[in-house]
Tab-separated table of C-alpha atoms in Angstrom:
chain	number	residue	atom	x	y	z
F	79	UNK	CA	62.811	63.277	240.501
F	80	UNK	CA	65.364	64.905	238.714
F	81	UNK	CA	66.537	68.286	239.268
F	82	UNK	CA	66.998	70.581	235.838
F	83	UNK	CA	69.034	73.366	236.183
F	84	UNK	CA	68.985	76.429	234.158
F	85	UNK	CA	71.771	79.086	233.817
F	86	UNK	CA	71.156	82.559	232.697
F	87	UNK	CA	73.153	83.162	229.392
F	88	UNK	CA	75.670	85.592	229.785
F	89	UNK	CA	75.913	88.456	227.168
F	90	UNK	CA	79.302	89.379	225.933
F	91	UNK	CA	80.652	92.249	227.274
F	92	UNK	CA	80.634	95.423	224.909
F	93	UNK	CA	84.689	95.170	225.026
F	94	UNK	CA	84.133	91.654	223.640
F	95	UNK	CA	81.996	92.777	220.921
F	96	UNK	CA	84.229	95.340	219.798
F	97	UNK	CA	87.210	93.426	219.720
F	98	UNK	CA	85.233	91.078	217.303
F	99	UNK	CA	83.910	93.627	215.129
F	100	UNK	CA	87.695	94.769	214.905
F	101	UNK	CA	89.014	91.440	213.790
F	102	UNK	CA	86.189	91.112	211.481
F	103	UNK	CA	86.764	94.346	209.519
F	104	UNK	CA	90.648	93.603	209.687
F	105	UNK	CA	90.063	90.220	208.286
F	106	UNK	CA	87.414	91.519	205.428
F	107	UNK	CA	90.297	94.434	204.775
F	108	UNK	CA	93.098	91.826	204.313
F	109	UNK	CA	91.027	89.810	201.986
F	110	UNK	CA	89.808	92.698	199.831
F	111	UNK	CA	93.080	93.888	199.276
F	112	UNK	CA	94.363	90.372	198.491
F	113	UNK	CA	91.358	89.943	195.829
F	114	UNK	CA	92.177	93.470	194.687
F	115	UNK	CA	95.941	92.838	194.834
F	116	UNK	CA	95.552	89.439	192.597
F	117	UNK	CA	92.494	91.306	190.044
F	118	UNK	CA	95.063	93.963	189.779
F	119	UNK	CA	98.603	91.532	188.786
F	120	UNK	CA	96.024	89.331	186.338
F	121	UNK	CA	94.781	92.386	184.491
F	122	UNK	CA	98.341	94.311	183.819
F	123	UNK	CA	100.639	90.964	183.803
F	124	UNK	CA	101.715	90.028	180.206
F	125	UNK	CA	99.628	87.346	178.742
F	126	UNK	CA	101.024	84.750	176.597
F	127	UNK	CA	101.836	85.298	173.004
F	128	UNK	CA	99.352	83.131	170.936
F	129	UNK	CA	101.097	80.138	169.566
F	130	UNK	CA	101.052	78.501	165.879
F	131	UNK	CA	100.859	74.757	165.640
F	132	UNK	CA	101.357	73.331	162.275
F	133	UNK	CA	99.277	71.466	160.819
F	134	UNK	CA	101.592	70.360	158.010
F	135	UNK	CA	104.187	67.525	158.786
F	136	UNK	CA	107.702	68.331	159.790
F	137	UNK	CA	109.134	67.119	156.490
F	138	UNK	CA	107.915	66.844	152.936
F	139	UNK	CA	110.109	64.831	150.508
F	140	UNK	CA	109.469	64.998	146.895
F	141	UNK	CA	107.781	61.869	145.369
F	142	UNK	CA	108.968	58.950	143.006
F	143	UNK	CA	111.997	56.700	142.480
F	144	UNK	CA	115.326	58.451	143.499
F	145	UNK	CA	117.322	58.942	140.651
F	146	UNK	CA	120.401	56.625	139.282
F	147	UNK	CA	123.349	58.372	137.572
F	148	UNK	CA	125.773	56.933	135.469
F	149	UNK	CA	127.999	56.110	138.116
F	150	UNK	CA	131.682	55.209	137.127
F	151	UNK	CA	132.427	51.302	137.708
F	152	UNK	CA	135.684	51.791	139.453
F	153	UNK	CA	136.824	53.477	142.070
F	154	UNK	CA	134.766	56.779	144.092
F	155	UNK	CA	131.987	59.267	142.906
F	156	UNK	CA	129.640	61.862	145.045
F	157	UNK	CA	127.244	64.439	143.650
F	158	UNK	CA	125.497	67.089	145.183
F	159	UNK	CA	123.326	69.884	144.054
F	160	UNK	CA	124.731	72.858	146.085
F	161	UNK	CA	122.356	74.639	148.214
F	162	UNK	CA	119.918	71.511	147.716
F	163	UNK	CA	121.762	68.101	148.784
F	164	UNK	CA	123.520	65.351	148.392
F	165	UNK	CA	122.324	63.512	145.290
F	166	UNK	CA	123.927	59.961	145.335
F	167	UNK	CA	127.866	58.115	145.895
F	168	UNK	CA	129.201	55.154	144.657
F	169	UNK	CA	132.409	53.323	145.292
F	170	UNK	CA	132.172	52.710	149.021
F	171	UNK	CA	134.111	55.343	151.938
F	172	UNK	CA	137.313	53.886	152.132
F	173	UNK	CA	139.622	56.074	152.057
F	174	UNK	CA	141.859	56.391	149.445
F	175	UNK	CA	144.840	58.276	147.604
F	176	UNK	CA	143.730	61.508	146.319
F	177	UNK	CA	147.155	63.288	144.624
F	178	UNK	CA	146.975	67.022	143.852
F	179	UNK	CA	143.127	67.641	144.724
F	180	UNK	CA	145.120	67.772	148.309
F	181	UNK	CA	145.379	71.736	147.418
F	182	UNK	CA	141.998	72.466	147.658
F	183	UNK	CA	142.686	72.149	151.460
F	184	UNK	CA	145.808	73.720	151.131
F	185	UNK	CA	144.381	77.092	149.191
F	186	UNK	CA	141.438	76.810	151.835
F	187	UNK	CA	143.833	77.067	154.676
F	188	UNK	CA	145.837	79.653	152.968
F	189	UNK	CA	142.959	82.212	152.392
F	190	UNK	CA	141.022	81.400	155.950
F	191	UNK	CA	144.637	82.735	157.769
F	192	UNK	CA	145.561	85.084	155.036
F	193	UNK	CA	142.059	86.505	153.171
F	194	UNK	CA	142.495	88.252	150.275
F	195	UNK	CA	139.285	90.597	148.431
F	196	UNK	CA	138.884	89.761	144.912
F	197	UNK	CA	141.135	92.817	143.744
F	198	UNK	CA	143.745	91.864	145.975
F	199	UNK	CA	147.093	90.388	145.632
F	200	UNK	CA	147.930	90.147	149.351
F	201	UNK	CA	151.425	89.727	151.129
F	202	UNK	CA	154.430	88.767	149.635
F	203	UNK	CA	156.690	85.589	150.039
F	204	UNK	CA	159.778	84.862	148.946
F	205	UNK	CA	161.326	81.668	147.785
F	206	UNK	CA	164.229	80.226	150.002
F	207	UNK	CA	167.830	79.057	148.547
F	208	UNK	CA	166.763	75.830	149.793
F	209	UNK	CA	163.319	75.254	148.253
F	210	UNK	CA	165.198	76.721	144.537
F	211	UNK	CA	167.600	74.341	145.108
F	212	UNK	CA	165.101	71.785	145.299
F	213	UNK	CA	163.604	72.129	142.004
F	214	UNK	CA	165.957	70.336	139.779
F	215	UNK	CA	165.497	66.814	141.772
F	216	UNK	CA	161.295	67.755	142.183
F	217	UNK	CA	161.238	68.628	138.216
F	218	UNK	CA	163.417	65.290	137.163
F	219	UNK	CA	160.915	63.229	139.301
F	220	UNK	CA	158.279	63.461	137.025
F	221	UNK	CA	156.742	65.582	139.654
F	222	UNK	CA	154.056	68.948	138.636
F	223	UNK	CA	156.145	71.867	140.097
F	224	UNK	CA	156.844	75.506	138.372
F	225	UNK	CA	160.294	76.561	138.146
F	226	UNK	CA	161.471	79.255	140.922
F	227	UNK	CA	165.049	80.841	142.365
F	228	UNK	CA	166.269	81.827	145.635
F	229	UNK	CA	164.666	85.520	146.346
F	230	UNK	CA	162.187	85.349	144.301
F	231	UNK	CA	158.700	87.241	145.193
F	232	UNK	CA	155.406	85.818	144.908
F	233	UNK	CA	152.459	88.001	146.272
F	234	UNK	CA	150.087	85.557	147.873
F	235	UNK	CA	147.400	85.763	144.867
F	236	UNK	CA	150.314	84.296	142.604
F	237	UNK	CA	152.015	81.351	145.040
F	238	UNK	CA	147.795	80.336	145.003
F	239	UNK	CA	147.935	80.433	141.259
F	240	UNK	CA	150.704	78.441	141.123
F	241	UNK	CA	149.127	75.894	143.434
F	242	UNK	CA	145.933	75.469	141.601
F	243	UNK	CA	146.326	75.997	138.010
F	244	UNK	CA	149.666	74.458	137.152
F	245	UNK	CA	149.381	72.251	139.921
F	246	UNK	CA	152.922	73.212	141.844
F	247	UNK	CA	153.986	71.003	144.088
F	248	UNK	CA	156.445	72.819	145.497
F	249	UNK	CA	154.430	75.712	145.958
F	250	UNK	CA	152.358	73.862	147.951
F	251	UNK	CA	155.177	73.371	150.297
F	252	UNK	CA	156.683	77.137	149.984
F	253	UNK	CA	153.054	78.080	151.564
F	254	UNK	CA	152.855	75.683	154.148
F	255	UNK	CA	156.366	76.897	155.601
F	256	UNK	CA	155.008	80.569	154.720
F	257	UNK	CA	152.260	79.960	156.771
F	258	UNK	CA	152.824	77.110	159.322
F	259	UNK	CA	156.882	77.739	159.636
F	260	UNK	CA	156.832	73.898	158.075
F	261	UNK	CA	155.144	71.557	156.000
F	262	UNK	CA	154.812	69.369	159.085
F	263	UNK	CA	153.048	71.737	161.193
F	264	UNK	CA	150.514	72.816	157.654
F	265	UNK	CA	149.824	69.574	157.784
F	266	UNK	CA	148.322	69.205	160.988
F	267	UNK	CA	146.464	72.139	160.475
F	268	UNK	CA	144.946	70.477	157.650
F	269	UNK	CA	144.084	67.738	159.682
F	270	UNK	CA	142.427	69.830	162.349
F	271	UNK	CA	140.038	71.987	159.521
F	272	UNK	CA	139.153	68.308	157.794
F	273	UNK	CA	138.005	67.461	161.650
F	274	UNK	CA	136.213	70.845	161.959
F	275	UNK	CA	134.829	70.267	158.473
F	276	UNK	CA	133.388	66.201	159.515
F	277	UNK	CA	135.476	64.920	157.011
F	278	UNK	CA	136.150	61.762	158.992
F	279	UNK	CA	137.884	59.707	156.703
F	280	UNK	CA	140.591	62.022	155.552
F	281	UNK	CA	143.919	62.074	156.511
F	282	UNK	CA	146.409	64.700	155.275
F	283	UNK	CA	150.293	63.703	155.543
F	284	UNK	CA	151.626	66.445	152.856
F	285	UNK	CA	150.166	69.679	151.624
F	286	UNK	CA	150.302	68.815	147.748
F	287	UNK	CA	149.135	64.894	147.837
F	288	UNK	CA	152.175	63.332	145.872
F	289	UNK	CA	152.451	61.280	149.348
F	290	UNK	CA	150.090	58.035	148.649
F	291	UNK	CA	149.376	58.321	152.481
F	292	UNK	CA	147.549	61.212	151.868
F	293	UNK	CA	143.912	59.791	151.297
F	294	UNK	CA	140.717	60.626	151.193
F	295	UNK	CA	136.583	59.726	149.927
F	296	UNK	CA	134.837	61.297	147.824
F	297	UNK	CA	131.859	61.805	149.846
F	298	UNK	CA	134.244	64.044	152.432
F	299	UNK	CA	135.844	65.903	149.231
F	300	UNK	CA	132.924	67.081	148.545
F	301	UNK	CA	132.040	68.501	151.415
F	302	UNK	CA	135.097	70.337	151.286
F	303	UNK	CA	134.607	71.445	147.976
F	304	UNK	CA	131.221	73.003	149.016
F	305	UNK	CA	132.789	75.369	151.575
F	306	UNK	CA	135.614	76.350	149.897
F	307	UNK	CA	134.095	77.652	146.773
F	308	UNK	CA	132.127	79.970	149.090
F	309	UNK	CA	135.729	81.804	149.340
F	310	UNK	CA	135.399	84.107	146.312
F	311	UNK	CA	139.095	84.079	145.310
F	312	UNK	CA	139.733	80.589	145.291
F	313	UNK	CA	136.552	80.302	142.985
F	314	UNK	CA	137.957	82.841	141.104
F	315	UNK	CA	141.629	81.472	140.842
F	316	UNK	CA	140.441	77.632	140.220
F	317	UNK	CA	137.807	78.899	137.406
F	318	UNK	CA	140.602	80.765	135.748
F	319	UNK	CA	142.652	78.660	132.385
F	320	UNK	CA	145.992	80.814	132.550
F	321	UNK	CA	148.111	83.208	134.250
F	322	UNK	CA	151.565	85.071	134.086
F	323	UNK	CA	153.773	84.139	137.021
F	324	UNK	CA	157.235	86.069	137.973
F	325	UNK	CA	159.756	83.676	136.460
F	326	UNK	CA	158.664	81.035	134.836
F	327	UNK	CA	156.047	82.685	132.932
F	328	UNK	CA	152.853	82.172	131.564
F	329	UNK	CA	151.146	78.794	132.712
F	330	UNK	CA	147.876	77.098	131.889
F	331	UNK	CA	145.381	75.123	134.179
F	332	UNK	CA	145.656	71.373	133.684
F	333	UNK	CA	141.612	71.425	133.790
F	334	UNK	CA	141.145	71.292	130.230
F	335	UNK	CA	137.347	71.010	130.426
F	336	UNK	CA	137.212	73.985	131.840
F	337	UNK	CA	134.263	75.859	130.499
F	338	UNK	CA	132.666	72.628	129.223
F	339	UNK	CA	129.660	71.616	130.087
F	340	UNK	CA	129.351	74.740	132.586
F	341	UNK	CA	132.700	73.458	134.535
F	342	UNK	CA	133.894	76.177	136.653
F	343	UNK	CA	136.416	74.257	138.459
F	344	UNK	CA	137.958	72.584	141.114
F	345	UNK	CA	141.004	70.706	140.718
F	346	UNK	CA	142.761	67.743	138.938
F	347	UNK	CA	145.064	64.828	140.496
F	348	UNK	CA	147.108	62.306	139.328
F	349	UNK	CA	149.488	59.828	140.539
F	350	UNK	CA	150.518	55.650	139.742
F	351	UNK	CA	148.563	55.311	143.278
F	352	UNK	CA	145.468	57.399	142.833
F	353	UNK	CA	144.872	57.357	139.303
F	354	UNK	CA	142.393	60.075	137.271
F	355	UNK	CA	141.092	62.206	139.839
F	356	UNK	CA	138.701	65.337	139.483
F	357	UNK	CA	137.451	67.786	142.305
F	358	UNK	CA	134.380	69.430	140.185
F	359	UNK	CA	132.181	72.111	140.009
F	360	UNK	CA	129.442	73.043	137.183
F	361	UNK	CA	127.013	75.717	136.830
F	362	UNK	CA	123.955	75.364	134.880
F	363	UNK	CA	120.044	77.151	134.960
F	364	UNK	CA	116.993	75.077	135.764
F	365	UNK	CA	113.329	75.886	136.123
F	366	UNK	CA	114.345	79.716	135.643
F	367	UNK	CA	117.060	79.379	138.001
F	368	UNK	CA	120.785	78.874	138.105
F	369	UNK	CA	122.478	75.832	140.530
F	370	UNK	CA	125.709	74.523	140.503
F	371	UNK	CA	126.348	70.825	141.016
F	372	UNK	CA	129.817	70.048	143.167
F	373	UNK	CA	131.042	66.593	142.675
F	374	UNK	CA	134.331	64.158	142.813
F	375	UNK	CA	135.432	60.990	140.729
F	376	UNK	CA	138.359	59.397	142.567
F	377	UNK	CA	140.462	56.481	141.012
F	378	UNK	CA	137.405	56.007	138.066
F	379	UNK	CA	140.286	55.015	136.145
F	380	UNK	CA	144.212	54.724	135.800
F	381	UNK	CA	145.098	58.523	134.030
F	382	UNK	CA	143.352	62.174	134.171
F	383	UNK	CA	141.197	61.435	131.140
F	384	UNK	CA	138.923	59.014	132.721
F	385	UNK	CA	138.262	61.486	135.505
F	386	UNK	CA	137.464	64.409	133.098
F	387	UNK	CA	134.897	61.944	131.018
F	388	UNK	CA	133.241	59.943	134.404
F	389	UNK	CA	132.932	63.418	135.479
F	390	UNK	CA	130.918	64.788	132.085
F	391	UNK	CA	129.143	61.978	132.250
F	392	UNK	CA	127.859	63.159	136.139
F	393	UNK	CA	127.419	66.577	134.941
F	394	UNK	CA	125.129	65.871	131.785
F	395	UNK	CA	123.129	63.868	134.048
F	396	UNK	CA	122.843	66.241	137.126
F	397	UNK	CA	121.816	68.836	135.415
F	398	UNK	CA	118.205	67.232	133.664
F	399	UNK	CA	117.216	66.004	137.691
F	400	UNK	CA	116.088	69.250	138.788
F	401	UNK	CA	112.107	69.451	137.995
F	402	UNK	CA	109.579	71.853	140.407
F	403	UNK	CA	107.021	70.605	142.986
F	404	UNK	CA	104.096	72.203	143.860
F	405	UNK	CA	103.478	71.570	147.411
F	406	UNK	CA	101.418	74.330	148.750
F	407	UNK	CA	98.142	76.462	147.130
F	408	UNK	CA	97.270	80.020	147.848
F	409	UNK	CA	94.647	79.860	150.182
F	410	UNK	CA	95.177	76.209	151.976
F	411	UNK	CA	95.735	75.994	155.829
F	412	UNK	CA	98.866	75.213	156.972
F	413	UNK	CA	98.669	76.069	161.080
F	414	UNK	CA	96.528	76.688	163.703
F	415	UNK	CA	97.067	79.669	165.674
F	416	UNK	CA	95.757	79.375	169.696
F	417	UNK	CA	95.516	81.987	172.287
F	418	UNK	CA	96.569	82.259	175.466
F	419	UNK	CA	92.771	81.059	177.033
F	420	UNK	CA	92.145	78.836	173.758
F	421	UNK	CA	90.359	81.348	171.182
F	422	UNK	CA	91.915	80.264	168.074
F	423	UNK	CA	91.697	80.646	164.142
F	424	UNK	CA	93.648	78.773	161.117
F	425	UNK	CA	96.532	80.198	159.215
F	426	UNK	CA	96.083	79.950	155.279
F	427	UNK	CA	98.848	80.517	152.750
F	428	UNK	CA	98.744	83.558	150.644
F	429	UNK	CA	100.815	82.353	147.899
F	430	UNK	CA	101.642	79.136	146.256
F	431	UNK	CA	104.746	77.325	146.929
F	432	UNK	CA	107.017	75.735	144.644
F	433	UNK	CA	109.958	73.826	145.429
F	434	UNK	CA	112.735	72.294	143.281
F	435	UNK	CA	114.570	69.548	143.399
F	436	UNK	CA	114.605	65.320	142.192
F	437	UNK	CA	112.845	62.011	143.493
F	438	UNK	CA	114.145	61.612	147.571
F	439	UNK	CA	115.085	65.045	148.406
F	440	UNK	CA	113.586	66.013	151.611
F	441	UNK	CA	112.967	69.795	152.720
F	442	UNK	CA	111.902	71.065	156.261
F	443	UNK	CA	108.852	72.673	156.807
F	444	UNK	CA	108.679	75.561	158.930
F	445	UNK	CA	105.570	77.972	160.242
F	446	UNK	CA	107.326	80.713	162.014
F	447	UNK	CA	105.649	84.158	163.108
F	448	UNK	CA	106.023	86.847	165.547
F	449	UNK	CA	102.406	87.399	166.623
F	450	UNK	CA	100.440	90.158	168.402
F	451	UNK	CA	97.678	89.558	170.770
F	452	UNK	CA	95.171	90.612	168.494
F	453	UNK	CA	95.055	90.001	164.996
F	454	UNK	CA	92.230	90.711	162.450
F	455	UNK	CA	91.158	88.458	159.608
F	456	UNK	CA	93.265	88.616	157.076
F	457	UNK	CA	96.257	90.054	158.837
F	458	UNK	CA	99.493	88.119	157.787
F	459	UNK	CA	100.653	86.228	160.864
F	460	UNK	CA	103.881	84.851	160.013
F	461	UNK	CA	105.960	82.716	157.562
F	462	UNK	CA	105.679	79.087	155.780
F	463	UNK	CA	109.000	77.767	154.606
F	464	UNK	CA	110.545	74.678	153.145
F	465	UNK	CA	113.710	74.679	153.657
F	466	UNK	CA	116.713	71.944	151.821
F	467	UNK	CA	120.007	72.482	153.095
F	468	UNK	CA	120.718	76.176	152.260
F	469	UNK	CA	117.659	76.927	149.691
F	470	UNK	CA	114.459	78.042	150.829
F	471	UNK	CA	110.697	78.475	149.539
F	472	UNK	CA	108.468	80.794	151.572
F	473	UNK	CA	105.262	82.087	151.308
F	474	UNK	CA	103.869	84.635	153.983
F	475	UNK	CA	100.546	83.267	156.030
F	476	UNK	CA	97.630	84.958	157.237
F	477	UNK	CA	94.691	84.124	159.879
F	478	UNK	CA	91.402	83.422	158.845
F	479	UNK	CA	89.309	84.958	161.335
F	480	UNK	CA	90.061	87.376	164.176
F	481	UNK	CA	91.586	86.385	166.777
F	482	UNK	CA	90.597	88.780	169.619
F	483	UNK	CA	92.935	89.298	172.867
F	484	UNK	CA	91.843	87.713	175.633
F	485	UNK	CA	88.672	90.405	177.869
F	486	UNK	CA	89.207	91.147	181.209
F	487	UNK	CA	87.074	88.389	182.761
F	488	UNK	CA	89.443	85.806	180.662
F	489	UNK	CA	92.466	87.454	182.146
F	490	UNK	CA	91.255	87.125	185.543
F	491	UNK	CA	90.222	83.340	185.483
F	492	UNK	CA	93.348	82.169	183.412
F	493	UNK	CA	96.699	82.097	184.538
């Protein structure tokens, strides 16, 4: 038979109990002030901003067939609405010869190290024995060059005047060594701004462009063209049709068309090698508001005539593409806006928006706000804009419904 044994239980001992009560509270103590500690960061930490997501697409482009100019049959031809786009190019991008329209990037380079305010005729430089001496030979080339003598004194404003309106040659090269201490060393600044500027097919090898290894496309001509008539006095100087210099008098711009057709510049070349060329700029008003369309004809054909009319021809055409779009109503929803714990309400537009521009062109749509954490119906919320190179169409945005921060429950139980 099988002996079962009992043994008393054994109470703890009242030093045992204690020490377990102790660990208990200091256990319950730790994890209060833990819970308290992490209430405490959730209800003062920053929440999120509430975040817009569009509900447009990232681009809109305008409709229909893109549009075909009367594009020259020979040679090179870009056109751009400025502050809107490129509009179209024939011709190809080989580079080519590009004669005197070299001084745009000359003048460029001349007021970017040597600004000058509108009412301001600048430093002074004065002609060297050698450079006078060089006239005679320059002038009985056949070359375009303005007649000057040792010590003579141009202020800056003039030797640019000289440059663009009659076309100097030598000039060219008198502000090059003014500038650069040679022609050699101009020219590679030239090269470095066309590199700075993406114009990757030009190559610069003299600062006037009688050299026939001085080429250039029409595509990258226009991009210069586009920057430097943002430089006030050169669009002042190239929009000008005459001006008194020191010695050899009163000159006239070989731009004849200037004032036709709007034409407010740029510049003119011609050699044998390039044939006609025109650097060109127009202004005219559409839809209430004023544009200017920058173009280039290079080589169209053999003498400066058939630039100035394959020009006109680009300019009388450019100027009947820009129509307006109506791509937005007051009132339509264009974004959602989300807390940071997922309340959310829509963003409508409070205004219509209109944008202008021809079959092709492409703006950028952007919903852009800086946002509270509470915002009543109503309440404007940010910005809608459509956006084409340097032109913009906006209209401001407003929410729907409240959207009501985030109560203290949600800002414990979200992170």
């Amino acid at each position: 038979m099988t002996k079962i044994s009992v043994e008393p239980v054994v109470a703890p001992s009242p030093v045992r109990r204690q020490g377990l009560r102790l660990w208990l509270t200091v256990a319950a103590a730790v994890v209060a002030l833990a819970a308290g500690g992490f209430v405490t960061f959730r209800l003062t930490s920053t929440m999120p901003a509430p975040q817009i997501k569009q509900t447009l697409p990232q681009t809109y482009t305008i409709p229909g067939a893109a549009p075909v100019l009367p594009w020259p049959q020979a040679g090179q031809a870009t056109v751009e609405i400025d502050g809107l786009g490129r509009v179209g190019s024939s011709g190809g991008s080989r580079p080519v010869p590009i004669a005197s329209v070299t001084k745009v990037m000359t003048a460029y380079l001349i007021l970017r190290d040597h600004p000058l305010r509108l009412d301001e005729n600048g430093p002074t430089l004065t002609v060297s024995a050698e450079e006078a001496a060089a006239y005679p030979a320059q002038l009985a080339s056949g070359q375009s060059v303005v007649q000057v003598v040792a010590g003579e004194v141009l202020t800056e404003r003039q030797a640019l005047e000289a440059l663009l309106l009659p076309s100097a040659n030598n000039v060219a090269h008198i502000l090059a060594r003014w500038d650069a201490g040679s022609s050699d060393a101009f020219v590679t600044k030239m090269n470095q701004a066309a590199a700075q500027l993406g114009m990757a097919n030009t190559k610069y090898t003299d600062p006037s462009g009688l050299a026939a290894t001085t080429v250039s496309t029409a595509d990258d001509q226009v991009t210069l063209a586009r920057v430097a008539m943002q430089v006030p006095v050169l669009a002042q100087i190239v929009a000008m049709s005459k001006v008194t210099l020191p010695v050899v008098g009163q000159v006239e711009n070989v731009n004849t068309q200037l004032g036709k057709d709007g034409l407010v510049g740029i510049k003119t070349g011609f050699t044998d090698e390039a044939g006609g060329c025109l650097l060109f700029a127009a202004d005219f008003s559409a839809e209430g508001q004023r544009f200017r369309v920058i173009g280039a004809v290079l080589a169209p054909g053999p003498s400066p005539a058939d630039a100035f009319e394959a020009s006109r021809r680009l300019i009388q055409a450019s100027t009947g593409l820009l129509h307006k779009y109506k791509v937005v109503h007051a009132g339509e929803v264009v974004a959602t806006l989300r807390g940071p714990t997922g309340r959310s309400t829509t963003l409508a537009a409070t205004g219509d928006v209109d944008v202008v521009g021809w079959p092709g062109l492409t703006y950028r749509i952007d919903t852009v706000g800086a946002l509270p954490g509470r915002i009543a119906a109503g309440t404007g919320a940010g910005t809608l804009k459509y956006t084409a190179l340097a032109t913009a169409a906006t209209t401001a945005v407003q929410a729907t419904d409240a959207l009501e921060p985030p109560s203290w429950w949600e800002r414990i139980t979200h992170g």
